[in-house]
PDB file of N, CA and C in Angstrom:
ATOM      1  N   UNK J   1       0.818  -1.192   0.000  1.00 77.00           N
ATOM      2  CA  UNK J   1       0.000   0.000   0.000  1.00 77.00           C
ATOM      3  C   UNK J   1       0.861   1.255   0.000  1.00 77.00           C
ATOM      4  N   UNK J   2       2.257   1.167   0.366  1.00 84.00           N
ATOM      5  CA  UNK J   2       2.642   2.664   0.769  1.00 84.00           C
ATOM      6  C   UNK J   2       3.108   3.036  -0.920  1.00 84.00           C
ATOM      7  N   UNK J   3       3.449   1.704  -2.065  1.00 88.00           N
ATOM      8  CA  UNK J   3       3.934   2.021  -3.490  1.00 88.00           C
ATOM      9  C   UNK J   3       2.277   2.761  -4.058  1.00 88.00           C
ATOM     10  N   UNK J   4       1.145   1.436  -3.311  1.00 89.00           N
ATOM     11  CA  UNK J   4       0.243   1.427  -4.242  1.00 89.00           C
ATOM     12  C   UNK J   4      -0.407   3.256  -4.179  1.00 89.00           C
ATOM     13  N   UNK J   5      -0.876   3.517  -3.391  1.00 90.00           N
ATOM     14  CA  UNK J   5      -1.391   4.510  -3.077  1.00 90.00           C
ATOM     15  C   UNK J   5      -0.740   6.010  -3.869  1.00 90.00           C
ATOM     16  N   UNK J   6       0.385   6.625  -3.457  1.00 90.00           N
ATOM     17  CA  UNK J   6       0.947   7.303  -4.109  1.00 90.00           C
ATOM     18  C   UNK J   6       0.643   6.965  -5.886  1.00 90.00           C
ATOM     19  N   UNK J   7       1.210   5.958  -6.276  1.00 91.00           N
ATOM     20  CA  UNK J   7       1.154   5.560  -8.017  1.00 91.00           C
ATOM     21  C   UNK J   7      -0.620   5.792  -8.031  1.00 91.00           C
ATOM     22  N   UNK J   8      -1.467   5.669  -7.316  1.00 90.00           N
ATOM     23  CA  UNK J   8      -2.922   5.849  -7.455  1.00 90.00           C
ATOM     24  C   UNK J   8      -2.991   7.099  -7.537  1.00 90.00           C
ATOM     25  N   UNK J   9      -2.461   8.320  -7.065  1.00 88.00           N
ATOM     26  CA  UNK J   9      -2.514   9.417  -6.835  1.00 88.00           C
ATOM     27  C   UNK J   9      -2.046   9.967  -8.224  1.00 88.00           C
ATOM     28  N   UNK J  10      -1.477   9.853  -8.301  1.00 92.00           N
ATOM     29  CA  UNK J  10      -0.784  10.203  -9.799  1.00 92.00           C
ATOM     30  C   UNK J  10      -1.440  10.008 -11.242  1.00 92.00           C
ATOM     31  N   UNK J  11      -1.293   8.562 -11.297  1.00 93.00           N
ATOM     32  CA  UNK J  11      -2.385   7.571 -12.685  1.00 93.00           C
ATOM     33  C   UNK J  11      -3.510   8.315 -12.944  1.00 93.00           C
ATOM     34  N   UNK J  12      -4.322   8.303 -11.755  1.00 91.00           N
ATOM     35  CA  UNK J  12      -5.850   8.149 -11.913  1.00 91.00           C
ATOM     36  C   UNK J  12      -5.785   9.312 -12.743  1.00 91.00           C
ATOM     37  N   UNK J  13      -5.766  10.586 -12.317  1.00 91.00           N
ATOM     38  CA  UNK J  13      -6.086  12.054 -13.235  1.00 91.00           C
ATOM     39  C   UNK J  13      -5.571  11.749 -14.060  1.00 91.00           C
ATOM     40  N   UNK J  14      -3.878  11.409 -14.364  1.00 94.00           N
ATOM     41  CA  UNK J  14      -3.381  11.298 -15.750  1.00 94.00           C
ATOM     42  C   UNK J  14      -4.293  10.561 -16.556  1.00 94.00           C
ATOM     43  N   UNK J  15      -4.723   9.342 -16.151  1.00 94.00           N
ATOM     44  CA  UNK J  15      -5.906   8.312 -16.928  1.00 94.00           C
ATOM     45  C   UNK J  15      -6.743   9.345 -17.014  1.00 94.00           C
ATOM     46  N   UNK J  16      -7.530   9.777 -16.134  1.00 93.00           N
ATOM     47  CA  UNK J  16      -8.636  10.991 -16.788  1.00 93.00           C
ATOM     48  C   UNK J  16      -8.409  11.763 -17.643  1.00 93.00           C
ATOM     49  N   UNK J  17      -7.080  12.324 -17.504  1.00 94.00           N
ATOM     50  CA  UNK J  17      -6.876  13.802 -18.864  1.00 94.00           C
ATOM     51  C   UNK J  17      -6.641  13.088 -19.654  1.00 94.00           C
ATOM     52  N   UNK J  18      -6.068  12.016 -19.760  1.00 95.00           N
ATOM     53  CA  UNK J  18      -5.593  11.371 -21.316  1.00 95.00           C
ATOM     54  C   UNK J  18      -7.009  10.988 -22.326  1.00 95.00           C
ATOM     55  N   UNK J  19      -7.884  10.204 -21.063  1.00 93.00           N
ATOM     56  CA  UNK J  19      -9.197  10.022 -21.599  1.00 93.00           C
ATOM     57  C   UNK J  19      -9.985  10.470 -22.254  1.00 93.00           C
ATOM     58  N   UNK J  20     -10.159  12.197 -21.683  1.00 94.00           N
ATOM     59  CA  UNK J  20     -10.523  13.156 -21.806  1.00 94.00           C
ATOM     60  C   UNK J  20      -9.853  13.507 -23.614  1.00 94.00           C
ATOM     61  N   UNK J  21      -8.889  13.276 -23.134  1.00 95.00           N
ATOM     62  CA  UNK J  21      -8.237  14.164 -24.581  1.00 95.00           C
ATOM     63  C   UNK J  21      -8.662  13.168 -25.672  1.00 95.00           C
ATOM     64  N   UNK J  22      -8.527  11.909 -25.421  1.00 94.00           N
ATOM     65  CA  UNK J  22      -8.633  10.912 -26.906  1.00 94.00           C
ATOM     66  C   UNK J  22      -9.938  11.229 -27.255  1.00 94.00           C
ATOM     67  N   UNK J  23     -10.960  11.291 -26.226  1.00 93.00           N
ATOM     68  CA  UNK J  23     -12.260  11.313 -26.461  1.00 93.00           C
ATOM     69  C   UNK J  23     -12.848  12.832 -27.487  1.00 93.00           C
ATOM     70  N   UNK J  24     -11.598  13.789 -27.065  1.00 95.00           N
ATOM     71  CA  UNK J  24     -12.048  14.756 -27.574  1.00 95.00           C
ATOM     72  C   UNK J  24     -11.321  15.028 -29.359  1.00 95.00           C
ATOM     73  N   UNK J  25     -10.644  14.191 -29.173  1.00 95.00           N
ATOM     74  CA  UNK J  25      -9.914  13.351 -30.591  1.00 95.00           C
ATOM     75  C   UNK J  25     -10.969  13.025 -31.618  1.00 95.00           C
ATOM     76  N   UNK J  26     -11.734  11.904 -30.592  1.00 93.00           N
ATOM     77  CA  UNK J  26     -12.686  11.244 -31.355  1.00 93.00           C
ATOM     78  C   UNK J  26     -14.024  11.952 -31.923  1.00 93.00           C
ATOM     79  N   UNK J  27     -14.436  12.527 -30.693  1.00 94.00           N
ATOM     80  CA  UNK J  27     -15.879  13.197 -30.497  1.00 94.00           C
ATOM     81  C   UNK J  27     -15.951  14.352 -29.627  1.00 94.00           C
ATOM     82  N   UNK J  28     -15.624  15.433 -30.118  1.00 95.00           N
ATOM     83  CA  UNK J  28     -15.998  16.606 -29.371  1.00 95.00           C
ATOM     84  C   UNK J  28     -17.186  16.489 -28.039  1.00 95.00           C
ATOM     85  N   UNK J  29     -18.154  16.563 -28.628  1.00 95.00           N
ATOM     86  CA  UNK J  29     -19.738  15.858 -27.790  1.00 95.00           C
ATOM     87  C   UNK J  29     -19.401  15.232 -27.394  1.00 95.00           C
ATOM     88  N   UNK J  30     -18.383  13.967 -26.940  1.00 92.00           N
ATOM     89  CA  UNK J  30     -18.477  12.735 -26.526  1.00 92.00           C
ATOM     90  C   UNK J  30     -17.733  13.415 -25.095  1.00 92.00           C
ATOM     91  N   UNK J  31     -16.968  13.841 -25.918  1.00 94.00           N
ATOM     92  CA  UNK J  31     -15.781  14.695 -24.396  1.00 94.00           C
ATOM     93  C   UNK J  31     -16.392  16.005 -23.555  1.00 94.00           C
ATOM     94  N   UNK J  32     -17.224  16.271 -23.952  1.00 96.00           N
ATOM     95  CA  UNK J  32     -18.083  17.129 -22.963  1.00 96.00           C
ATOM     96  C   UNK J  32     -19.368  16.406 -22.286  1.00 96.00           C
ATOM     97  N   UNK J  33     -19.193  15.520 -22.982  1.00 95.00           N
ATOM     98  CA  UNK J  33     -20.502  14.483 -21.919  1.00 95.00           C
ATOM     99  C   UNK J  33     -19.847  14.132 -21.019  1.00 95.00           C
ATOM    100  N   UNK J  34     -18.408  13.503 -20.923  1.00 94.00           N
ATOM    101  CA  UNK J  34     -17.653  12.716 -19.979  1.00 94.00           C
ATOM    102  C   UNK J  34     -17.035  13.948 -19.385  1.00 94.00           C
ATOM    103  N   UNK J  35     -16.784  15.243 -19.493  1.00 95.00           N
ATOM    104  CA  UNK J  35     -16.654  16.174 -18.550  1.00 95.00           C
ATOM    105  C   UNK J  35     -17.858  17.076 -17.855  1.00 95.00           C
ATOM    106  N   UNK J  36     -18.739  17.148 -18.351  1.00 97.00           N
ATOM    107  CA  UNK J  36     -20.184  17.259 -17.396  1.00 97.00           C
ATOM    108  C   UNK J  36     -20.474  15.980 -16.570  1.00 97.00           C
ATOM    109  N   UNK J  37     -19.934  14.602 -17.133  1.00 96.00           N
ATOM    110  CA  UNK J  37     -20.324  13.254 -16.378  1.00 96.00           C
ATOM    111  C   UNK J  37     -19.412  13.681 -15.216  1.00 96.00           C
ATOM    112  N   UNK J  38     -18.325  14.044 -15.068  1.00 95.00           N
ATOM    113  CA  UNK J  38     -17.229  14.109 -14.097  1.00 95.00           C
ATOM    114  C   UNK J  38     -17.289  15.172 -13.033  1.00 95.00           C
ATOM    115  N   UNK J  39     -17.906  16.379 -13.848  1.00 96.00           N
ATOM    116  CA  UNK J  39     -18.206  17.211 -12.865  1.00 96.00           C
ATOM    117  C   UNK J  39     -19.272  17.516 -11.999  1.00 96.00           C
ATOM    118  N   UNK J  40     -20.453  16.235 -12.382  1.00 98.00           N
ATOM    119  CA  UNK J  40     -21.283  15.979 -11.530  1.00 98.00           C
ATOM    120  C   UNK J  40     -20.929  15.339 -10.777  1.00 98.00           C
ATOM    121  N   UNK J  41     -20.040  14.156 -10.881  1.00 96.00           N
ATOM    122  CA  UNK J  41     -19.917  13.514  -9.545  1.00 96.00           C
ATOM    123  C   UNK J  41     -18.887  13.771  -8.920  1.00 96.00           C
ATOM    124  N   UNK J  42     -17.551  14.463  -9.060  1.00 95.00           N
ATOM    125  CA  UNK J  42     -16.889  15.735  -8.165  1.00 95.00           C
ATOM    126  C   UNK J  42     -17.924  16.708  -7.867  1.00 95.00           C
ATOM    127  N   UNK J  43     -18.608  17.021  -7.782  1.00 98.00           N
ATOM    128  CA  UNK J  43     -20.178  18.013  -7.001  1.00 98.00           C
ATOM    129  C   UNK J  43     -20.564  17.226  -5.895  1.00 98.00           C
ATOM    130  N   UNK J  44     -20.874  16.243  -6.627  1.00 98.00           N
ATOM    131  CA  UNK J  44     -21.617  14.851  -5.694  1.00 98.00           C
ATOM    132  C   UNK J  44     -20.356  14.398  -4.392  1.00 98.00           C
ATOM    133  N   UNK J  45     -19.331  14.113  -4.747  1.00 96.00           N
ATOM    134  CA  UNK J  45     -18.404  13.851  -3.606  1.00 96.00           C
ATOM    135  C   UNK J  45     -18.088  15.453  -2.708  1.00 96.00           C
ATOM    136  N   UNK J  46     -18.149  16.132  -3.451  1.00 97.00           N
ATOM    137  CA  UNK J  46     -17.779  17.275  -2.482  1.00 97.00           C
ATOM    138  C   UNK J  46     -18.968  17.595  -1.611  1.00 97.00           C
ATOM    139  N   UNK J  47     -20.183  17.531  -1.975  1.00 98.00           N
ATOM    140  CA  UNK J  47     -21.368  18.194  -0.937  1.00 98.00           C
ATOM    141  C   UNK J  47     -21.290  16.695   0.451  1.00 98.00           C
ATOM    142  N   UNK J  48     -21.055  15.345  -0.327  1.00 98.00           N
ATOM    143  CA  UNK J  48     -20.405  14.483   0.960  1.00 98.00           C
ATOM    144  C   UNK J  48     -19.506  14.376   2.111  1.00 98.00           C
ATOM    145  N   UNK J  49     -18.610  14.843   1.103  1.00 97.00           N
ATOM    146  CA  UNK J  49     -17.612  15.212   2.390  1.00 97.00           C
ATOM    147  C   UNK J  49     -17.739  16.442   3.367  1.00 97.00           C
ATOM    148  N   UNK J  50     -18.409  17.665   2.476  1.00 98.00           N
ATOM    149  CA  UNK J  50     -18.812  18.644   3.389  1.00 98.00           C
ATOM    150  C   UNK J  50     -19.706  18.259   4.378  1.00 98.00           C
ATOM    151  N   UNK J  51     -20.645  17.756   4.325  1.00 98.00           N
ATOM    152  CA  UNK J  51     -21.512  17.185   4.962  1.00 98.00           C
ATOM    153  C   UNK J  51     -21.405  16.642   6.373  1.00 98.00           C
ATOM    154  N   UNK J  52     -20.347  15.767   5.884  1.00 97.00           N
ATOM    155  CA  UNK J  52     -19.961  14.824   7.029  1.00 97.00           C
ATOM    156  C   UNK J  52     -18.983  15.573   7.632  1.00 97.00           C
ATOM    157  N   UNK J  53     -18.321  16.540   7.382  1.00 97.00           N
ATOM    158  CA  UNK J  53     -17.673  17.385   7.926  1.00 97.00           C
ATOM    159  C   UNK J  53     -18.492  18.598   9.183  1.00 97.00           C
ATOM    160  N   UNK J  54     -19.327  19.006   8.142  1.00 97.00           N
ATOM    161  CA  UNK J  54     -20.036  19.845   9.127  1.00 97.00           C
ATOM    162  C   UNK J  54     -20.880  19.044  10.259  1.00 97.00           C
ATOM    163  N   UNK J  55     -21.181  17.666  10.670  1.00 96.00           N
ATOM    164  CA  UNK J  55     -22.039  17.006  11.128  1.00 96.00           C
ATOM    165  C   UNK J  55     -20.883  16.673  12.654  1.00 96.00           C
ATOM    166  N   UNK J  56     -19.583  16.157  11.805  1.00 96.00           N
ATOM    167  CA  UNK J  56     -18.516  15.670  12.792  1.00 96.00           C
ATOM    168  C   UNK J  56     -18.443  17.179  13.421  1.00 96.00           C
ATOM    169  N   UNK J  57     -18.304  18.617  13.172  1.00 96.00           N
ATOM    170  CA  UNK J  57     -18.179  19.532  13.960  1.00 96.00           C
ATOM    171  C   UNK J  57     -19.055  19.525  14.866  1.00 96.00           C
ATOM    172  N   UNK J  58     -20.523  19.359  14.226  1.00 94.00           N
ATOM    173  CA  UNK J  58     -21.504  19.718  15.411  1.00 94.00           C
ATOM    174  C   UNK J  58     -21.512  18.610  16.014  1.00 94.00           C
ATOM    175  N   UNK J  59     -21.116  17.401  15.737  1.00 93.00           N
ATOM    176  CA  UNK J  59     -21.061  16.393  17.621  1.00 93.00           C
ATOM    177  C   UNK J  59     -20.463  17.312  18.382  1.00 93.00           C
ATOM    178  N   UNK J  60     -19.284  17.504  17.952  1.00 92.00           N
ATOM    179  CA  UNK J  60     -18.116  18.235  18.321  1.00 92.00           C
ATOM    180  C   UNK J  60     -18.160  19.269  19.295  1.00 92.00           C
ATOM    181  N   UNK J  61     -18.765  20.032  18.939  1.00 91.00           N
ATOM    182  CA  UNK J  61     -19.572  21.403  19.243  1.00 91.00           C
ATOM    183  C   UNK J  61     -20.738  20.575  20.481  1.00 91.00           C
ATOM    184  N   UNK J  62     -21.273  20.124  20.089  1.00 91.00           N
ATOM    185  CA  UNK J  62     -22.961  19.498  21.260  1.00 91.00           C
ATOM    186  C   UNK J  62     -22.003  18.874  22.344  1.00 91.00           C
ATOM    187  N   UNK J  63     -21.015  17.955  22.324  1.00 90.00           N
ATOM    188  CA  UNK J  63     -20.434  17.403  23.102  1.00 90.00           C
ATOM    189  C   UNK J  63     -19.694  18.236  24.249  1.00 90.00           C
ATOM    190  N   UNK J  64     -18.608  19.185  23.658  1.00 88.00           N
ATOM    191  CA  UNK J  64     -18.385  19.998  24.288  1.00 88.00           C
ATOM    192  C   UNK J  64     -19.204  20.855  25.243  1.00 88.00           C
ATOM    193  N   UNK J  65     -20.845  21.378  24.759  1.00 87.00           N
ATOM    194  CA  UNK J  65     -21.790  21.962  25.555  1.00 87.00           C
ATOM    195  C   UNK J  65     -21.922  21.075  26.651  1.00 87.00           C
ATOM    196  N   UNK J  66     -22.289  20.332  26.062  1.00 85.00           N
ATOM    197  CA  UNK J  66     -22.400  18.943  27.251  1.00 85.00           C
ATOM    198  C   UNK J  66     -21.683  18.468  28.580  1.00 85.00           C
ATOM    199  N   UNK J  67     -20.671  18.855  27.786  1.00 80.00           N
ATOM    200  CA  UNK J  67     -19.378  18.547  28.787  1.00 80.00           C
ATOM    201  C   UNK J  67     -19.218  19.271  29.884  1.00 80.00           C
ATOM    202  N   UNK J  68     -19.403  20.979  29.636  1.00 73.00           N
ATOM    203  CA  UNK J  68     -19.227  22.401  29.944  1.00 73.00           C
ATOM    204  C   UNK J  68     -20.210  22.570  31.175  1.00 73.00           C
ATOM    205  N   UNK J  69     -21.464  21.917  30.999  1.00 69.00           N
ATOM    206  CA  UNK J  69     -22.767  22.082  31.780  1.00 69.00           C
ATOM    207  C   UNK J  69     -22.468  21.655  33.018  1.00 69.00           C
ATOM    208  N   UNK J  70     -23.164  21.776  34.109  1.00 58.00           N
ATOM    209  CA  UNK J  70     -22.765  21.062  35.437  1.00 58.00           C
ATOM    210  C   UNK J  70     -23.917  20.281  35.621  1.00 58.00           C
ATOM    211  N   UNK J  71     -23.836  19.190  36.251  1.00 60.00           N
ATOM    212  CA  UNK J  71     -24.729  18.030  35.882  1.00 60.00           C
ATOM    213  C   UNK J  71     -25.782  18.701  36.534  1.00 60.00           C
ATOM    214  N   UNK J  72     -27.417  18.367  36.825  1.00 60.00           N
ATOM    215  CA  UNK J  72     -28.293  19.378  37.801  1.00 60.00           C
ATOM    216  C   UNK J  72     -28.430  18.486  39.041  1.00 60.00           C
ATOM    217  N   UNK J  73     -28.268  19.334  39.892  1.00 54.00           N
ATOM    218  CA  UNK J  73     -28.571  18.832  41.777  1.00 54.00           C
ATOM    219  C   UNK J  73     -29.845  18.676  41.826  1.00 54.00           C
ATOM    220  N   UNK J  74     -30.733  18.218  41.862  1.00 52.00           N
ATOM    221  CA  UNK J  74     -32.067  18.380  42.100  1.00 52.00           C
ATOM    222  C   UNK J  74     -32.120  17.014  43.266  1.00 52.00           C
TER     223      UNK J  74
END
């Protein structure tokens, strides 16, 4: 994993732009379908990760209140 990962980092986009480019070789239209296809689902992963980002803050945030409170004497 420590070769695989890095060489994943690298490839993958190169595989995309190359893709990108043959396609736009081939078929103009073809290569703007597969870059509207791409930039929907980079949209789609980003509103995810935000998501789960803003969600892990607010435990974050509630927990801390929580924490802060003094239990009640009653």
């Amino acid at each position: 994993m420590r070769i695989a990962k890095p060489m994943l980092l690298i490839a993958t986009p190169l595989g995309v732009i190359g893709g990108l480019r043959e396609a736009w070789r081939f078929s103009p239209g073809l290569a703007f379908l597969m870059l509207m296809l791409l930039a929907v689902i980079s949209a789609a992963f980003v509103m995810v990760i935000k998501t789960v980002r803003d969600e892990k803050k607010a435990d974050i945030a509630r927990l801390a209140a929580e924490g802060s409170r003094a239990p009640d004497q009653t």
